[in-house]
Coordinates of C-alpha atoms in Angstrom, one line a residue:
X1 CA 40.1 -11.2 6.4
X2 CA 39.6 -11.2 2.5
X3 CA 36.2 -9.8 1.5
X4 CA 35.2 -12.7 -0.4
X5 CA 36.2 -15.1 2.2
X6 CA 34.2 -13.1 4.6
X7 CA 31.1 -13.2 2.4
X8 CA 31.6 -16.9 2.2
X9 CA 31.7 -17.5 5.9
X10 CA 28.7 -15.4 6.4
X11 CA 26.8 -17.2 4.0
X12 CA 27.6 -20.4 5.8
X13 CA 26.5 -18.8 8.9
X14 CA 23.1 -17.7 7.5
X15 CA 22.2 -21.3 6.3
X16 CA 23.1 -22.7 9.6
X17 CA 21.3 -20.2 11.5
X18 CA 18.3 -20.7 9.2
X19 CA 18.2 -24.3 10.1
X20 CA 18.6 -23.6 14.0
X21 CA 15.8 -20.8 13.7
X22 CA 13.6 -23.6 12.1
X23 CA 14.3 -25.8 15.0
X24 CA 13.5 -23.1 17.6
X25 CA 10.1 -21.9 15.8
X26 CA 8.9 -25.7 15.7
X27 CA 9.7 -26.0 19.3
X28 CA 7.9 -22.8 20.5
X29 CA 4.8 -23.5 18.1
X30 CA 4.4 -26.6 20.4
X31 CA 5.7 -25.2 23.7
X32 CA 3.0 -26.5 25.9
X33 CA 3.7 -30.2 24.8
X34 CA 7.7 -29.6 24.7
X35 CA 7.8 -29.4 28.6
X36 CA 7.5 -32.9 29.0
X37 CA 10.7 -33.8 26.7
X38 CA 13.9 -32.8 28.0
X39 CA 15.6 -33.6 24.9
X40 CA 13.5 -31.3 22.9
X41 CA 14.0 -28.5 25.1
X42 CA 18.0 -29.1 25.0
X43 CA 17.5 -29.0 21.3
X44 CA 16.1 -25.5 21.3
X45 CA 18.6 -24.4 23.8
X46 CA 21.6 -25.7 21.8
X47 CA 20.1 -24.1 18.7
X48 CA 20.1 -20.9 20.3
X49 CA 23.6 -21.3 21.7
X50 CA 24.9 -22.1 18.1
X51 CA 23.5 -19.1 16.7
X52 CA 24.9 -17.0 19.5
X53 CA 28.5 -18.6 19.1
X54 CA 28.5 -18.0 15.3
X55 CA 27.1 -14.4 15.7
X56 CA 30.0 -13.6 18.3
X57 CA 32.8 -15.2 16.0
X58 CA 31.7 -13.0 13.2
X59 CA 31.1 -9.7 15.1
X60 CA 27.2 -9.7 14.6
X61 CA 26.8 -8.3 18.1
X62 CA 23.2 -7.6 17.6
X63 CA 22.3 -11.3 16.8
X64 CA 24.5 -12.3 19.4
X65 CA 22.7 -10.2 22.2
X66 CA 19.3 -11.5 21.3
X67 CA 20.4 -15.3 20.9
X68 CA 22.1 -14.9 24.3
X69 CA 18.9 -13.6 25.8
X70 CA 16.9 -16.3 24.2
X71 CA 19.4 -18.9 25.2
X72 CA 19.2 -17.7 29.0
X73 CA 15.6 -18.0 29.2
X74 CA 15.3 -21.3 27.6
X75 CA 17.9 -22.4 30.1
X76 CA 15.4 -21.4 32.8
X77 CA 12.9 -23.7 31.2
X78 CA 15.4 -26.6 31.0
X79 CA 16.1 -26.1 34.7
X80 CA 12.4 -25.7 36.0
X81 CA 10.1 -28.3 34.8
X82 CA 7.3 -28.1 37.5
X83 CA 5.2 -25.2 36.1
X84 CA 2.5 -25.0 33.5
X85 CA 3.1 -23.0 30.3
X86 CA 0.5 -20.7 29.4
X87 CA -0.3 -18.9 26.1
X88 CA 1.1 -15.6 27.1
X89 CA 4.6 -17.2 27.7
X90 CA 4.5 -18.7 24.3
X91 CA 3.6 -15.4 22.8
X92 CA 6.5 -13.7 24.6
X93 CA 8.9 -16.4 23.3
X94 CA 7.7 -15.9 19.7
X95 CA 8.1 -12.2 19.9
X96 CA 11.8 -12.8 21.1
X97 CA 12.1 -15.2 18.4
X98 CA 11.0 -12.8 15.8
X99 CA 13.7 -10.4 16.6
X100 CA 16.2 -13.0 16.2
X101 CA 14.7 -14.1 12.9
X102 CA 14.5 -10.7 11.6
X103 CA 18.1 -9.9 12.2
X104 CA 19.1 -13.0 10.2
X105 CA 16.7 -12.1 7.4
X106 CA 18.2 -8.6 7.3
X107 CA 21.8 -10.1 7.3
X108 CA 20.8 -12.1 4.3
X109 CA 18.9 -9.2 2.4
X110 CA 20.7 -7.0 -0.2
X111 CA 21.1 -4.1 2.2
X112 CA 22.6 -6.3 4.9
X113 CA 22.7 -5.8 8.7
X114 CA 22.8 -2.1 8.5
X115 CA 22.6 0.3 11.5
X116 CA 19.2 1.3 10.7
X117 CA 17.9 -2.1 10.1
X118 CA 19.6 -3.2 13.4
X119 CA 17.9 -0.1 15.3
X120 CA 14.5 -1.0 13.9
X121 CA 14.7 -4.5 15.0
X122 CA 16.1 -4.1 18.4
X123 CA 13.6 -1.3 19.4
X124 CA 11.6 -2.8 22.0
X125 CA 13.5 -6.0 22.3
X126 CA 14.8 -5.4 25.7
X127 CA 11.3 -4.8 27.0
X128 CA 10.1 -8.1 25.4
X129 CA 12.9 -9.9 27.5
X130 CA 11.9 -8.1 30.4
X131 CA 8.4 -9.1 30.2
X132 CA 9.6 -12.7 29.4
X133 CA 11.6 -12.8 32.7
X134 CA 8.9 -11.4 34.7
X135 CA 6.3 -13.7 33.3
X136 CA 8.7 -16.8 33.6
X137 CA 9.5 -16.0 37.3
X138 CA 5.8 -15.5 38.1
X139 CA 4.9 -19.1 36.5
X140 CA 7.8 -20.6 38.3
X141 CA 6.9 -19.2 41.8
X142 CA 3.2 -19.7 41.1
X143 CA 2.2 -16.1 41.4
X144 CA -0.6 -14.6 39.4
X145 CA 0.2 -13.3 36.1
X146 CA -1.3 -10.5 33.9
X147 CA -2.3 -11.2 30.4
X148 CA 0.5 -9.7 27.8
X149 CA -0.9 -7.4 25.2
X150 CA -0.5 -8.5 21.8
X151 CA 0.3 -5.2 20.4
X152 CA 3.0 -2.8 21.5
X153 CA 0.6 0.1 21.4
X154 CA -1.7 0.1 24.2
X155 CA -5.2 1.4 24.0
X156 CA -5.6 5.0 25.1
X157 CA -1.9 5.6 24.9
X158 CA -0.4 8.6 23.2
X159 CA 0.5 8.0 19.4
X160 CA 4.4 7.7 19.4
X161 CA 6.4 10.0 17.2
X162 CA 7.2 7.9 14.1
X163 CA 10.6 7.8 13.0
X164 CA 10.0 8.0 9.2
X165 CA 13.4 7.0 8.1
X166 CA 13.5 3.7 10.2
X167 CA 10.0 3.0 9.1
X168 CA 10.4 3.3 5.5
X169 CA 13.6 1.2 5.8
X170 CA 11.6 -1.6 7.9
X171 CA 8.8 -1.6 5.1
X172 CA 11.2 -1.8 2.2
X173 CA 13.6 -4.6 3.6
X174 CA 11.4 -6.5 6.1
X175 CA 8.0 -6.7 4.4
X176 CA 9.5 -8.3 1.1
X177 CA 11.3 -10.9 3.0
X178 CA 8.2 -12.0 5.0
X179 CA 6.1 -12.1 1.6
X180 CA 8.7 -14.3 0.1
X181 CA 8.4 -16.4 3.2
X182 CA 4.7 -16.3 2.9
X183 CA 4.7 -17.4 -0.7
X184 CA 7.1 -20.5 -0.1
X185 CA 4.5 -21.6 2.7
X186 CA 1.6 -21.3 0.1
X187 CA 3.5 -23.4 -2.1
X188 CA 3.5 -26.3 0.4
X189 CA 0.8 -28.7 1.2
X190 CA -2.1 -27.2 3.4
X191 CA -1.4 -28.5 6.9
X192 CA -1.9 -27.2 10.6
X193 CA 1.8 -26.6 10.6
X194 CA 1.6 -24.5 7.5
X195 CA -1.1 -22.5 8.8
X196 CA 0.7 -21.9 12.3
X197 CA 3.8 -20.8 10.3
X198 CA 1.6 -18.3 8.3
X199 CA -0.2 -17.0 11.3
X200 CA 3.3 -16.4 12.6
X201 CA 4.3 -14.4 9.8
X202 CA 1.1 -12.3 10.1
X203 CA 2.0 -11.5 13.7
X204 CA 5.5 -10.5 12.6
X205 CA 3.9 -8.2 10.1
X206 CA 1.6 -6.8 12.5
X207 CA 4.3 -6.0 14.9
X208 CA 6.3 -4.0 12.3
X209 CA 3.1 -1.8 12.2
X210 CA 3.1 -1.7 16.0
X211 CA 6.6 -0.7 16.2
X212 CA 5.6 2.7 14.6
X213 CA 2.2 3.1 15.7
X214 CA 0.7 2.4 12.2
X215 CA -2.6 1.2 13.5
X216 CA -4.4 0.6 10.1
X217 CA -1.3 -1.6 9.0
X218 CA -1.6 -3.7 12.1
X219 CA -5.5 -4.0 11.8
X220 CA -5.0 -5.3 8.3
X221 CA -2.5 -7.7 9.4
X222 CA -4.7 -9.1 12.0
X223 CA -7.4 -9.3 9.2
X224 CA -4.9 -11.3 7.1
X225 CA -4.1 -13.7 10.2
X226 CA -7.8 -14.2 10.8
X227 CA -8.3 -15.2 7.1
X228 CA -5.4 -17.5 7.2
X229 CA -6.9 -19.3 10.5
X230 CA -10.1 -19.8 8.9
X231 CA -10.1 -23.6 7.8
X232 CA -12.6 -22.8 5.2
X233 CA -10.3 -21.0 3.1
X234 CA -7.9 -23.0 0.6
X235 CA -4.4 -21.9 0.0
X236 CA -5.2 -21.5 -3.7
X237 CA -7.9 -18.9 -2.4
X238 CA -5.9 -17.3 0.1
X239 CA -2.5 -16.9 -1.7
X240 CA -3.2 -14.4 -4.3
X241 CA -5.6 -12.2 -2.3
X242 CA -3.5 -11.8 0.8
X243 CA -0.1 -11.5 -0.9
X244 CA -1.7 -8.9 -3.2
X245 CA -3.3 -7.2 -0.1
X246 CA -0.1 -6.9 1.8
X247 CA 2.0 -5.7 -1.2
X248 CA -0.5 -3.0 -2.0
X249 CA -0.7 -1.8 1.8
X250 CA 3.3 -1.9 1.8
X251 CA 3.3 0.6 -1.1
X252 CA 0.9 2.7 0.5
X253 CA 2.8 2.9 3.7
X254 CA 5.9 3.5 1.7
X255 CA 4.0 6.5 -0.3
X256 CA 3.2 7.8 3.4
X257 CA -0.6 7.2 2.8
X258 CA -1.2 5.1 5.8
X259 CA -5.0 6.4 6.0
X260 CA -5.6 4.4 2.8
X261 CA -4.6 1.0 4.2
X262 CA -7.8 -1.1 5.0
X263 CA -9.0 -4.4 4.3
X264 CA -10.6 -4.8 0.8
X265 CA -13.9 -6.5 0.3
X266 CA -12.0 -9.5 -1.3
X267 CA -10.0 -10.0 2.0
X268 CA -13.3 -9.6 4.0
X269 CA -14.7 -12.4 2.0
X270 CA -12.2 -14.6 3.6
X271 CA -13.1 -13.8 7.3
X272 CA -16.0 -15.4 9.3
X273 CA -19.1 -12.9 9.1
X274 CA -19.0 -13.1 13.0
X275 CA -15.6 -11.4 13.0
X276 CA -16.0 -9.0 10.2
X277 CA -17.1 -6.1 12.3
X278 CA -14.4 -6.4 14.6
X279 CA -11.6 -6.0 11.9
X280 CA -13.6 -3.4 9.6
X281 CA -16.6 -1.8 10.4
X282 CA -16.6 0.6 7.3
X283 CA -17.8 -2.1 5.0
X284 CA -21.3 -3.8 5.6
X285 CA -21.5 -7.5 6.3
X286 CA -23.9 -8.0 3.3
X287 CA -20.9 -7.5 1.1
X288 CA -19.7 -10.9 2.2
X289 CA -21.8 -12.7 -0.4
X290 CA -19.9 -13.3 -3.5
X291 CA -17.5 -16.2 -3.9
X292 CA -13.8 -15.2 -4.0
X293 CA -11.9 -15.8 -7.3
X294 CA -10.0 -19.1 -7.5
X295 CA -6.6 -18.2 -8.4
X296 CA -3.8 -20.7 -9.6
X297 CA -0.3 -21.0 -8.1
X298 CA 1.4 -19.6 -11.4
X299 CA -0.9 -16.4 -11.1
X300 CA 0.3 -16.2 -7.4
X301 CA 3.9 -16.1 -8.6
X302 CA 3.1 -13.6 -11.1
X303 CA 1.6 -11.5 -8.3
X304 CA 4.9 -11.7 -6.4
X305 CA 7.2 -11.7 -9.5
X306 CA 7.7 -8.1 -9.3
X307 CA 9.2 -8.2 -5.7
X308 CA 11.6 -11.0 -6.7
X309 CA 12.9 -9.4 -9.9
X310 CA 13.4 -6.1 -8.0
X311 CA 15.4 -8.1 -5.4
X312 CA 17.5 -9.6 -8.2
X313 CA 18.0 -6.3 -9.8
X314 CA 19.3 -4.8 -6.5
X315 CA 21.6 -7.6 -5.8
X316 CA 23.2 -7.3 -9.4
X317 CA 23.4 -3.3 -8.9
X318 CA 25.1 -3.8 -5.3
X319 CA 27.4 -6.5 -6.8
X320 CA 28.6 -4.0 -9.5
X321 CA 28.9 -1.2 -7.2
X322 CA 31.3 -3.4 -4.9
X323 CA 33.5 -3.9 -8.0
X324 CA 33.9 -0.3 -8.9
X325 CA 34.2 1.1 -5.3
X326 CA 30.7 2.6 -4.7
X327 CA 30.2 0.4 -1.8
X328 CA 32.9 -0.8 0.7
X329 CA 32.6 -3.7 3.1
X330 CA 28.7 -3.6 2.3
X331 CA 28.2 -0.1 3.1
X332 CA 27.2 2.7 0.3
X333 CA 30.0 5.5 0.0
X334 CA 28.1 8.8 0.4
X335 CA 28.5 11.1 -2.6
X336 CA 30.6 13.7 -0.7
X337 CA 32.6 11.1 1.2
X338 CA 36.2 11.7 1.2
X339 CA 39.1 9.2 2.0
X340 CA 42.7 9.8 2.8
X341 CA 43.7 6.9 0.9
X342 CA 44.0 6.5 -2.9
X343 CA 41.2 5.0 -4.7
X344 CA 41.7 1.5 -5.9
X345 CA 42.7 1.0 -9.5
X346 CA 39.7 1.4 -11.8
X347 CA 37.6 3.2 -9.0
X348 CA 34.7 5.2 -10.6
X349 CA 33.6 8.3 -8.8
X350 CA 30.5 8.0 -6.7
X351 CA 27.5 9.6 -8.8
X352 CA 25.5 12.2 -7.0
X353 CA 22.5 10.2 -7.3
X354 CA 23.8 7.1 -5.7
X355 CA 22.6 7.8 -2.2
X356 CA 18.9 7.9 -3.5
X357 CA 19.5 4.9 -5.8
X358 CA 19.0 2.2 -3.2
X359 CA 15.7 3.7 -2.1
X360 CA 13.2 1.7 -4.4
X361 CA 10.4 4.1 -4.3
X362 CA 12.4 7.1 -5.1
X363 CA 10.8 9.3 -8.0
X364 CA 13.8 9.0 -10.1
X365 CA 14.3 5.3 -9.7
X366 CA 13.5 4.5 -13.4
X367 CA 16.1 7.2 -14.6
X368 CA 18.7 5.6 -12.5
X369 CA 18.0 2.3 -13.8
X370 CA 18.2 3.6 -17.2
X371 CA 21.6 5.3 -16.4
X372 CA 22.9 2.0 -15.1
X373 CA 21.8 0.0 -17.9
X374 CA 23.5 2.5 -20.2
X375 CA 26.7 2.2 -18.3
X376 CA 26.8 -1.3 -18.5
X377 CA 26.3 -1.3 -22.0
X378 CA 29.2 1.0 -22.5
X379 CA 31.3 -1.2 -20.1
X380 CA 30.3 -4.3 -22.0
X381 CA 31.5 -2.6 -25.4
X382 CA 35.1 -2.1 -23.8
X383 CA 35.6 -5.7 -23.9
X384 CA 37.1 -5.8 -20.4
X385 CA 37.9 -9.1 -19.0

């Protein structure tokens, strides 16, 4: 299939999948009341089925796999209505949903659905579905169930060996997507639904840390979630503090300074005093005395602007690289790559620094940007149509 046509079809799939994901998420957030509505259950089943079918047609096997599992377990709910849904079942379904949503977000991101991205998201997904199956069977049969842990890292367990490459990929690609989603929600009217969706994003961010055993990050995201859940905090107060807090923590993780990640005094001001010691025992409760600064929506956009501009620059760079042959089928060509075929007409040799360019925190990133800008200027002077 022609590459442009493939991109167009993929774009259609992404837009349709996002609509189906919204349907699924809305249903899961009201799962307990959903059980009495057969049509609503069928709607979620059909949404998962549609994502599965589209992914299968386009060859996105990871999305197909997760959507298929999701569809199967919702089919069980559709066929067994005489049991009571509990909080653990809802949590497990939301964890499974997060995996599906992350895969679609990766597909839409500048990097695409790379192997590293897929491996990172799929890690633990089979266990989530295994837990979901067991818990669902126990509920249907009336057997007693054990409470599911919120975190993938159990208390007292050995710290897992961190896959640094996968961790950096996850924090470079997934966190900005979650931040963008969070910003869009903050721009909407404050409502119980918006708060629920914001808490869901906080949980997804927390699970990224759980995936790599980054307890300081996970603890910070729990603090952010508690701040969101506090009805005394208005969106105009929450937005600038939380977005800035998460962005700064992301940068610390990317710099491999996880020990510096902790809740700031500004964040702790947004948490009920009774919960402060639970989320951060290093800052005395008396710090929670001054009123948080009020910040406008325009200032929120400024705080987040750097992330958006970086994303735009990356998309422009990748489009250019596709045209000159530095990327093929959405994959970067390594500096030392060899091909038995003749390079396409107008193909530029891959520069030695290309492999490092897309790592946004590379120490030479600004130098590469300058080289890219100079190259574009020279090309512009050539009057090439």
